[in-house]
Each structure stands twice: as C-alpha cells, then as structure tokens.
Coordinates of C-alpha atoms in Angstrom, one line a residue:
M1 CA -18.2 11.4 6.9
K2 CA -15.1 11.6 4.8
N3 CA -13.7 8.3 3.5
I4 CA -9.8 8.3 3.6
L5 CA -7.5 5.8 2.2
L6 CA -3.8 5.5 3.1
V7 CA -1.3 3.6 0.9
N8 CA 2.0 2.6 2.3
T9 CA 4.5 -0.3 1.7
Y10 CA 4.1 -1.7 5.2
Y11 CA 1.6 -1.3 8.0
H12 CA 1.3 -2.9 11.4
P13 CA 2.4 -5.5 12.3
N14 CA 4.8 -5.5 9.3
G15 CA 7.7 -3.1 9.1
R16 CA 9.5 -1.1 11.8
G17 CA 10.4 2.1 10.1
G18 CA 9.2 5.7 10.7
A19 CA 6.9 5.7 7.7
E20 CA 5.1 2.7 9.1
R21 CA 4.7 4.2 12.5
S22 CA 3.6 7.6 11.2
T23 CA 1.1 6.0 8.8
R24 CA -0.4 4.0 11.7
I25 CA -0.6 7.1 14.0
L26 CA -2.2 9.1 11.2
A27 CA -4.7 6.3 10.3
E28 CA -5.7 5.6 13.9
S29 CA -6.0 9.4 14.8
L30 CA -8.2 10.0 11.8
A31 CA -10.4 7.0 12.8
E32 CA -10.7 8.4 16.3
L33 CA -11.9 11.7 14.8
G34 CA -14.7 9.9 13.1
F35 CA -13.4 9.5 9.6
R36 CA -13.8 6.2 7.8
V37 CA -10.1 5.1 7.3
S38 CA -8.7 2.3 5.3
V39 CA -5.1 1.3 4.5
I40 CA -3.8 -0.7 1.6
T41 CA -0.4 -2.2 2.3
T42 CA 1.8 -5.0 0.8
S43 CA 2.1 -8.5 2.1
N44 CA 3.0 -11.9 0.8
I45 CA -0.6 -13.0 1.3
C46 CA -3.9 -11.2 0.7
S47 CA -6.1 -10.6 3.7
T48 CA -8.2 -7.9 5.4
V49 CA -8.4 -7.0 9.1
T50 CA -9.6 -4.2 11.2
I51 CA -7.0 -2.7 13.6
N52 CA -8.1 0.0 16.1
G53 CA -10.9 1.1 13.8
V54 CA -8.9 1.0 10.6
D55 CA -9.7 -1.4 7.8
V56 CA -6.3 -2.8 6.6
Y57 CA -6.1 -4.5 3.2
Y58 CA -2.9 -6.6 2.8
V59 CA -2.2 -7.2 -0.9
N60 CA 0.4 -9.0 -2.9
M61 CA 1.3 -6.6 -5.8
G62 CA 2.6 -9.4 -8.0
N63 CA 6.3 -8.8 -8.0
L64 CA 8.8 -11.7 -7.9
Y65 CA 8.7 -11.8 -4.1
W66 CA 7.6 -9.8 -1.1
L67 CA 10.3 -7.2 -0.2
Q68 CA 10.6 -8.5 3.4
E69 CA 11.9 -11.8 1.9
A70 CA 14.6 -10.1 -0.1
N71 CA 17.5 -11.7 1.9
K72 CA 16.4 -15.1 0.6
H73 CA 17.0 -14.3 -3.1
S74 CA 20.0 -14.0 -5.4
I75 CA 21.4 -10.7 -6.6
V76 CA 20.0 -11.4 -10.1
K77 CA 16.5 -11.9 -8.8
K78 CA 16.8 -8.7 -6.7
M79 CA 17.8 -6.8 -9.9
L80 CA 14.8 -8.2 -11.7
W81 CA 12.6 -7.3 -8.7
H82 CA 13.8 -3.7 -8.9
L83 CA 13.1 -3.6 -12.6
V84 CA 9.5 -4.7 -12.1
D85 CA 9.1 -2.2 -9.2
S86 CA 10.7 0.8 -11.0
Y87 CA 8.8 0.4 -14.3
G88 CA 5.5 -0.6 -12.9
L89 CA 5.5 -4.0 -14.4
N90 CA 3.6 -5.5 -11.5
D91 CA -0.2 -6.3 -11.5
A92 CA -2.4 -3.5 -10.0
R93 CA -5.8 -5.2 -10.6
E94 CA -6.2 -6.3 -6.9
F95 CA -5.2 -2.7 -5.8
E96 CA -7.7 -1.1 -8.2
A97 CA -10.5 -3.5 -7.1
I98 CA -9.9 -2.6 -3.4
V99 CA -9.9 1.1 -4.2
Q100 CA -13.2 0.8 -6.1
K101 CA -14.7 -1.1 -3.1
I102 CA -13.5 1.5 -0.6
K103 CA -14.5 4.5 -2.7
P104 CA -12.2 7.0 -0.9
D105 CA -12.8 10.7 -1.1
I106 CA -9.0 11.2 -0.9
V107 CA -5.9 9.0 -0.9
L108 CA -2.8 9.7 1.2
T109 CA 0.3 7.9 -0.2
N110 CA 3.6 7.5 1.5
N111 CA 6.2 4.8 0.7
L112 CA 5.2 3.1 -2.5
V113 CA 7.9 0.5 -2.9
Q114 CA 6.3 -2.7 -4.2
F115 CA 3.2 -0.6 -5.4
S116 CA 5.3 1.2 -8.0
C117 CA 3.9 4.1 -10.1
K118 CA 0.8 2.0 -10.8
V119 CA -0.8 3.5 -7.7
F120 CA -0.9 7.0 -9.3
K121 CA -2.1 5.7 -12.6
V122 CA -5.0 3.8 -11.0
L123 CA -6.0 6.7 -8.8
R124 CA -5.8 9.2 -11.7
K125 CA -7.9 6.8 -13.8
L126 CA -10.5 6.7 -11.0
N127 CA -10.4 10.5 -10.6
I128 CA -9.5 10.3 -6.9
P129 CA -7.5 13.2 -5.3
I130 CA -4.0 12.2 -4.1
L131 CA -1.9 13.7 -1.3
H132 CA 1.6 12.3 -1.4
I133 CA 3.5 12.5 1.9
I134 CA 7.3 13.0 1.4

C-alpha cells in the first residue's frame, strides 16, 4: 500500500478556501481507495487527529503568530511575519520529525504559506519525491 502525505497551509476544520477543500477531497478519496494518507497542516497548537480515514497533523511552524490570527497584529509585526515566511527563517524540526514518522512514498504539496521553502529542503534531504499542485 502506498503511503501518501499531503502538505497544505490549512486543513479541515481550519480554512475555507478552494485549496483546503480540494486537499480534503483528494486526501479522503485516496484513503477510500485504500492508500495510507496523512496531512500536515498549520495550526496555533500541535495535535494529531484522524478525520475520515486521514491522519491529520496540526503543527505550529514557529513563525511570530498563526496566519489566521493576523488581524490581531500590527503592520510591523505582519511585515516581520512575511520576512520569516518568505526566507524560511521558521523552525522545521517538528515538520521533519513528523515526515520521518510517516515515511511517505510521495508528498503532494499545495499552499505552503507558513511552511515556507523549508518543506522542499526537508523533503529533498530525506529523498522523498514531491508533486507540487499549482
């Protein structure tokens, strides 16, 4: 059985956009077909749940704040947040530990805001094939 990991900024119940919906539909459809499916997504707290056969890992990627809380912060803090996100200054150790635990055969990435380019560096280091959905 193939082990598939999806990475997206938000996953159910967080986020309401098309990427979140399409990621959930893809994850649950692959699980129904018999694949082992996991999702790593961002959150303000770290937790793990199983939703409709999909193991969902909510991680805090170590930026100044969680993106859904952006309206609570000053413009200066928002600019610093974007600097951290754009240049991959966040901490990817939690992400890497989860990927090593899951041991995916392939990773499907989508929206990577809050994950930054660190996702690609970690996956390349672990020699895991990546399919980025645009």
